[in-house]
Short mmCIF file of C-alpha atoms in Angstrom, two decimals:
data_model
loop_
_atom_site.label_atom_id
_atom_site.label_comp_id
_atom_site.label_asym_id
_atom_site.label_seq_id
_atom_site.Cartn_x
_atom_site.Cartn_y
_atom_site.Cartn_z
CA MET A 323 34.80 -32.95 11.28
CA LYS A 324 36.29 -31.62 8.47
CA LYS A 325 33.46 -32.49 5.77
CA LEU A 326 30.53 -31.56 8.41
CA LEU A 327 32.11 -28.08 7.92
CA LEU A 328 32.34 -28.24 4.53
CA ARG A 329 28.49 -29.02 4.39
CA LEU A 330 27.64 -26.89 6.47
CA PHE A 331 29.47 -24.01 4.72
CA LEU A 332 28.02 -25.50 1.21
CA LEU A 333 24.66 -24.93 2.57
CA ALA A 334 25.27 -21.76 4.16
CA LEU A 335 26.46 -20.18 1.33
CA PRO A 336 23.73 -19.91 -0.79
CA PHE A 337 22.16 -17.98 1.90
CA ALA A 338 24.85 -15.78 2.40
CA LEU A 339 25.36 -14.89 -1.38
CA TYR A 340 21.39 -14.00 -1.50
CA PHE A 341 21.54 -11.68 1.77
CA GLY A 342 24.74 -9.89 0.04
CA VAL A 343 22.75 -9.01 -2.73
CA PHE A 344 19.64 -8.24 -0.87
CA VAL A 345 21.79 -5.63 1.51
CA ALA A 346 23.17 -4.63 -1.61
CA PHE A 347 20.18 -3.27 -3.48
CA ASP A 348 17.38 -3.19 -0.95
CA PRO A 349 16.23 0.10 -1.83
CA ALA A 350 14.47 0.56 1.24
CA ASP A 351 18.24 0.30 2.52
CA TYR A 352 17.68 -1.16 5.54
CA PHE A 353 20.78 -2.05 6.83
CA GLY A 354 22.30 1.56 6.50
CA VAL A 355 24.74 0.41 4.34
CA ASN A 356 23.62 1.25 0.23
CA GLY A 357 22.72 4.43 0.20
CA ALA A 358 19.93 3.84 -1.83
CA VAL A 359 18.46 6.94 -3.48
CA THR A 360 14.85 5.69 -2.57
CA ALA A 361 15.34 4.87 0.70
CA ASP A 362 13.47 7.87 2.26
CA ASN A 363 9.79 6.90 0.82
CA SER A 364 10.35 3.28 2.16
CA MET A 365 7.27 3.08 4.67
CA VAL A 366 9.58 0.95 6.76
CA THR A 367 12.84 3.23 6.70
CA ARG A 368 10.27 5.87 7.54
CA VAL A 369 8.93 4.21 10.94
CA LYS A 370 12.32 2.91 11.54
CA ARG A 371 13.83 6.09 11.37
CA PHE A 372 11.22 7.99 13.69
CA LEU A 373 11.70 5.18 16.36
CA GLU A 374 15.60 5.48 16.52
CA ASP A 375 15.63 10.01 16.55
CA PRO A 376 11.88 11.00 16.98
CA GLN A 377 10.58 14.63 16.12
CA ASP A 378 8.86 16.59 18.35
CA ALA A 379 6.48 17.41 15.30
CA VAL A 380 4.88 14.70 12.65
CA ILE A 381 3.36 14.66 9.45
CA LEU A 382 0.70 11.60 8.77
CA GLY A 383 -1.22 10.74 5.77
CA ASP A 384 -0.82 9.32 1.76
CA SER A 385 1.47 9.95 -1.09
CA ARG A 386 0.24 13.73 -0.79
CA MET A 387 1.83 14.42 2.69
CA ALA A 388 5.26 11.99 1.84
CA HIS A 389 6.64 14.20 -1.30
CA PHE A 390 7.50 16.79 0.16
CA ASP A 391 11.69 18.16 0.32
CA MET A 392 11.95 17.77 4.36
CA ALA A 393 14.64 20.31 3.99
CA LEU A 394 12.15 22.88 2.83
CA VAL A 395 9.76 22.22 5.51
CA GLU A 396 12.20 22.84 8.13
CA GLN A 397 13.36 25.68 6.21
CA VAL A 398 9.94 27.06 6.38
CA THR A 399 9.04 26.23 9.96
CA GLY A 400 12.19 26.66 11.19
CA ARG A 401 12.41 22.83 13.35
CA PRO A 402 12.90 19.13 12.37
CA TRP A 403 9.91 17.15 11.54
CA SER A 404 9.00 13.17 11.57
CA ASN A 405 7.52 12.40 7.93
CA LEU A 406 5.30 9.15 8.79
CA ALA A 407 3.28 9.54 5.70
CA PHE A 408 4.24 6.87 2.85
CA GLY A 409 2.39 6.26 -0.64
CA GLY A 410 -0.79 4.21 -0.11
CA ALA A 411 -1.48 4.67 3.50
CA SER A 412 -5.01 4.12 4.35
CA MET A 413 -6.77 5.89 7.26
CA ASN A 414 -6.38 3.22 9.50
CA GLU A 415 -2.58 3.11 9.23
CA SER A 416 -2.17 6.98 9.76
CA VAL A 417 -4.68 6.66 12.29
CA ASP A 418 -2.26 3.58 14.30
CA LEU A 419 1.16 5.76 13.18
CA LEU A 420 -0.17 8.53 15.24
CA GLU A 421 -1.24 5.99 18.01
CA LEU A 422 2.91 4.85 17.84
CA ALA A 423 4.27 7.87 17.49
CA LEU A 424 2.65 9.77 20.36
CA ARG A 425 3.47 6.22 23.08
CA THR A 426 7.56 7.09 21.42
CA ASN A 427 7.58 10.28 21.75
CA PRO A 428 5.87 12.25 24.97
CA ASP A 429 6.79 15.56 24.01
CA ILE A 430 5.36 15.44 20.82
CA ASP A 431 3.61 19.34 20.58
CA THR A 432 2.50 19.50 16.71
CA VAL A 433 0.86 17.26 14.54
CA VAL A 434 -0.05 17.39 10.96
CA PHE A 435 -2.58 14.59 9.59
CA GLU A 436 -4.16 14.28 5.85
CA ALA A 437 -7.68 14.05 6.24
CA SER A 438 -9.03 13.62 2.55
CA PHE A 439 -12.42 12.45 1.21
CA TYR A 440 -10.12 9.41 -0.69
CA THR A 441 -9.18 8.17 2.59
CA LEU A 442 -12.17 8.36 4.08
CA ARG A 443 -14.04 6.25 1.65
CA GLU A 444 -16.37 3.07 3.16
CA GLY A 445 -14.56 0.25 2.00
CA ASP A 446 -11.22 0.92 2.78
CA ALA A 447 -10.19 -1.38 5.68
CA ARG A 448 -6.39 -1.88 4.73
CA ASN A 449 -4.70 -1.86 7.91
CA ARG A 450 -0.67 -2.89 7.22
CA THR A 451 0.39 -1.44 10.88
CA ASP A 452 1.36 -4.82 12.73
CA ALA A 453 3.53 -6.10 9.38
CA ILE A 454 5.08 -2.80 9.10
CA LEU A 455 5.79 -2.75 12.63
CA THR A 456 6.70 -6.27 12.49
CA ALA A 457 9.42 -5.75 9.81
CA VAL A 458 11.16 -2.52 12.04
CA GLN A 459 11.69 -4.39 14.64
CA ASN A 460 12.74 -7.80 13.31
CA PRO A 461 15.01 -7.84 10.43
CA VAL A 462 14.77 -11.61 9.48
CA ALA A 463 11.52 -10.79 8.89
CA TYR A 464 12.24 -7.81 6.93
CA LEU A 465 14.87 -10.32 4.98
CA PHE A 466 12.20 -12.91 4.06
CA ASN A 467 9.24 -10.41 3.23
CA PHE A 468 8.05 -11.08 0.00
CA ASN A 469 6.85 -7.66 -0.80
CA TYR A 470 10.51 -6.59 -0.26
CA ASN A 471 12.07 -8.79 -1.65
CA ALA A 472 10.37 -7.98 -5.07
CA ASP A 473 11.19 -4.81 -4.47
CA MET A 474 14.51 -5.58 -3.97
CA LEU A 475 14.63 -7.29 -7.54
CA GLN A 476 12.74 -4.04 -9.00
CA ASN A 477 15.66 -2.39 -8.06
CA ILE A 478 18.24 -4.62 -9.37
CA LEU A 479 16.33 -4.45 -12.77
CA GLU A 480 16.34 -0.42 -12.11
CA ASN A 481 20.35 -0.64 -11.72
CA ALA A 482 20.64 -3.04 -14.78
CA LYS A 483 19.03 -0.34 -17.12
CA HIS A 484 21.27 2.24 -15.71
CA TRP A 485 24.50 0.18 -16.51
CA MET A 486 22.85 -0.58 -20.03
CA ASP A 487 22.11 3.49 -20.51
CA PRO A 488 24.20 5.64 -18.01
CA SER A 489 21.18 8.62 -18.63
CA TYR A 490 18.63 6.27 -16.58
CA ILE A 491 18.45 7.58 -13.25
CA VAL A 492 17.89 4.69 -10.77
CA GLY A 493 15.16 5.94 -8.36
CA GLU A 494 14.67 9.34 -9.97
CA ALA A 495 11.58 11.10 -8.93
CA THR A 496 8.84 10.30 -11.60
CA ASP A 497 6.09 12.67 -10.23
CA THR A 498 7.44 16.09 -12.57
CA GLY A 499 6.06 15.85 -16.32
CA HIS A 500 7.31 17.42 -19.85
CA TRP A 501 4.20 17.86 -21.28
CA THR A 502 3.76 18.32 -25.24
CA ASP A 503 1.02 19.96 -27.34
CA ALA A 504 -0.27 16.18 -27.86
CA ASP A 505 -0.55 16.17 -24.53
CA TYR A 506 -3.65 19.13 -24.59
CA VAL A 507 -5.64 17.17 -27.85
CA ASP A 508 -7.71 13.85 -28.08
CA GLU A 509 -6.82 11.47 -31.19
CA ASN A 510 -8.30 13.95 -33.90
CA GLY A 511 -6.82 16.46 -32.65
CA ALA A 512 -9.09 18.80 -30.80
CA PRO A 513 -8.79 20.24 -27.58
CA LEU A 514 -9.10 18.57 -24.44
CA PRO A 515 -10.83 20.27 -21.39
CA TYR A 516 -7.99 19.32 -19.32
CA ARG A 517 -4.23 17.72 -19.69
CA ARG A 518 -4.98 13.91 -21.04
CA ASN A 519 -3.31 12.39 -18.10
CA LEU A 520 -5.53 14.15 -15.67
CA ILE A 521 -8.82 13.20 -17.15
CA GLU A 522 -7.42 9.18 -17.28
CA TYR A 523 -6.53 10.10 -13.82
CA ALA A 524 -9.77 11.56 -12.61
CA GLY A 525 -11.15 8.55 -14.25
CA THR A 526 -9.45 5.81 -12.39
CA ILE A 527 -10.20 7.77 -9.33
CA ALA A 528 -14.18 7.86 -10.30
CA GLY A 529 -14.30 4.10 -10.58
CA VAL A 530 -12.64 3.73 -6.93
CA CYS A 531 -15.27 6.29 -5.87
CA GLU A 532 -18.35 4.87 -7.37
CA GLY A 533 -20.98 4.73 -4.88
CA TYR A 534 -19.08 6.53 -2.36
CA ALA A 535 -19.99 6.73 0.69
CA VAL A 536 -18.06 8.40 3.99
CA ASN A 537 -16.54 5.74 6.39
CA GLU A 538 -18.04 7.07 9.50
CA GLU A 539 -15.92 4.52 11.64
CA ASN A 540 -12.67 6.18 10.21
CA LEU A 541 -14.07 9.43 10.12
CA ALA A 542 -15.09 9.14 14.11
CA ALA A 543 -11.25 8.05 14.78
CA VAL A 544 -10.08 10.98 13.25
CA ALA A 545 -12.14 13.13 15.12
CA ALA A 546 -11.40 11.69 18.09
CA LEU A 547 -7.45 12.29 17.71
CA ALA A 548 -8.57 16.19 18.71
CA GLN A 549 -9.25 15.63 22.12
CA VAL A 550 -6.31 13.04 22.60
CA CYS A 551 -4.43 16.04 21.12
CA GLU A 552 -5.56 18.50 22.86
CA GLU A 553 -5.49 16.55 26.61
CA LYS A 554 -1.89 15.78 25.69
CA GLY A 555 -1.34 19.87 24.82
CA ILE A 556 -0.49 18.87 21.07
CA ARG A 557 -1.53 21.64 18.35
CA LEU A 558 -3.37 19.06 15.68
CA ILE A 559 -3.53 21.04 12.06
CA TYR A 560 -5.88 18.58 9.68
CA VAL A 561 -4.88 18.96 6.10
CA MET A 562 -7.74 18.08 3.14
CA PRO A 563 -5.07 18.28 0.24
CA PRO A 564 -5.24 19.86 -2.88
CA VAL A 565 -6.91 18.31 -6.07
CA ASP A 566 -7.19 19.51 -9.67
CA GLY A 567 -9.55 20.43 -12.01
CA ALA A 568 -10.49 17.00 -13.72
CA ILE A 569 -11.25 15.43 -10.28
CA ARG A 570 -13.67 18.42 -9.13
CA GLU A 571 -15.27 18.00 -12.22
CA TYR A 572 -15.45 14.18 -13.17
CA VAL A 573 -14.94 12.82 -10.02
CA PHE A 574 -16.60 15.55 -7.07
CA ASP A 575 -19.58 17.08 -9.89
CA GLY A 576 -19.46 13.55 -11.63
CA LEU A 577 -20.30 11.43 -8.55
CA ALA A 578 -22.35 14.26 -6.69
CA LEU A 579 -19.31 14.24 -3.37
CA TRP A 580 -19.77 17.77 -2.60
CA ASP A 581 -22.47 16.53 0.58
CA ASP A 582 -20.13 14.35 1.35
CA LEU A 583 -16.94 16.54 1.76
CA ALA A 584 -19.04 19.28 3.49
CA TYR A 585 -19.74 16.80 5.99
CA ILE A 586 -15.98 15.77 6.72
CA LYS A 587 -14.82 19.25 6.76
CA GLN A 588 -17.92 20.13 9.07
CA THR A 589 -17.32 17.23 11.39
CA LEU A 590 -13.21 18.03 11.67
CA ALA A 591 -14.10 21.45 12.42
CA ALA A 592 -15.98 21.00 15.39
CA THR A 593 -13.54 18.89 17.17
CA GLY A 594 -11.97 22.72 17.55
CA ALA A 595 -9.06 21.96 15.47
CA ARG A 596 -7.61 23.60 12.94
CA VAL A 597 -8.68 22.42 8.97
CA LEU A 598 -6.39 23.68 6.32
CA ASP A 599 -8.75 23.09 3.47
CA PHE A 600 -7.12 22.95 -0.13
CA GLU A 601 -9.87 20.07 -1.34
CA TYR A 602 -13.55 20.97 -0.75
CA GLU A 603 -13.32 25.01 -0.50
CA PRO A 604 -9.68 25.89 -1.37
CA SER A 605 -8.50 28.57 0.29
CA VAL A 606 -5.87 28.06 -2.23
CA THR A 607 -5.73 27.05 -5.85
CA PHE A 608 -3.25 25.29 -8.00
CA THR A 609 -2.55 25.33 -11.93
CA GLU A 610 -3.26 22.47 -14.32
CA ASP A 611 0.13 22.84 -15.20
CA GLN A 612 1.18 22.99 -11.33
CA PHE A 613 -0.28 19.32 -11.22
CA TYR A 614 1.46 16.43 -12.23
CA ASP A 615 -1.78 13.89 -11.83
CA GLY A 616 -4.98 14.37 -10.35
CA PHE A 617 -3.75 14.43 -6.55
CA HIS A 618 -0.16 15.16 -7.35
CA LEU A 619 1.26 18.34 -7.49
CA ASP A 620 4.58 18.82 -9.59
CA ILE A 621 7.59 18.10 -7.30
CA VAL A 622 8.73 21.11 -9.95
CA THR A 623 6.29 23.23 -10.98
CA GLY A 624 3.68 22.76 -7.51
CA LEU A 625 5.02 20.85 -4.59
CA PRO A 626 7.57 23.61 -3.36
CA GLU A 627 4.64 26.24 -3.54
CA TYR A 628 2.68 24.28 -1.83
CA THR A 629 5.28 23.27 0.83
CA ARG A 630 5.85 26.86 1.69
CA ILE A 631 2.07 28.16 1.68
CA LEU A 632 1.36 25.09 3.99
CA PHE A 633 3.51 25.03 6.42
CA GLU A 634 3.77 28.83 6.36
CA GLU A 635 0.27 28.23 7.92
CA VAL A 636 1.06 25.13 10.00
CA MET A 637 2.73 27.63 11.85
CA ALA A 638 0.95 30.18 11.58
#
């Protein structure tokens, strides 16, 4: 009997050790014990927290809605929010998560929903909602998910860099830049029309959007949310997020997307819901130095101002 118990212990030991390492370095801090500074950005963590403590005001979208300083949002609006946006979220996922939110909390009264040309493009059929919910509701599934294990191993590497160089900050926000003169000239020293990384980013987005067409099915699903919210007495605000000048020139002009942008805005406005447009016909513009890249405002020089402007408008 003792030999059997010893064998079972030796068999279980590697799994127990791995579980301990996983919990200690899980960047989403799923089990709530390691205090990871990156946990707030995890799609699993955000959904899990909402299900545990759903607020009556919610935000949905991709990284452009995910990066808000939520303490500032609460300060501007005078109320707490649940942010269900996450980096790389597709329109299918945003729609599904809103439906989940409405089922979970019948007292929701305000929804801020991103509706960008980029997430409404034809061909983007990604939908990981079921996988996210499986991970949220099943700790074992989360523990043995390949992607979350890869994130954990990456976090170990991040911590190893910190141990070797204490000045390296684990989980440091990347959406802020420290630009030099070299970032504004080409390889021959001639001035560029936009900062180098903005031009490169616009090129990447143009490549993704080549042959652009509006995803009619997704646009119809987003527009249908207005009726659902109206029937439930919910204030729905669509947000078309800001883009920098390089995106406007190399993507909107270069791919002739202006009619598509107008069509998206007109379709959403026709629902009767509010549309806050910072993308097609922006009510407020931001300078090049306020953008980190073509889609994302710098978290120091641009995002705080945008946060105040947006949520003051939301509450107006």
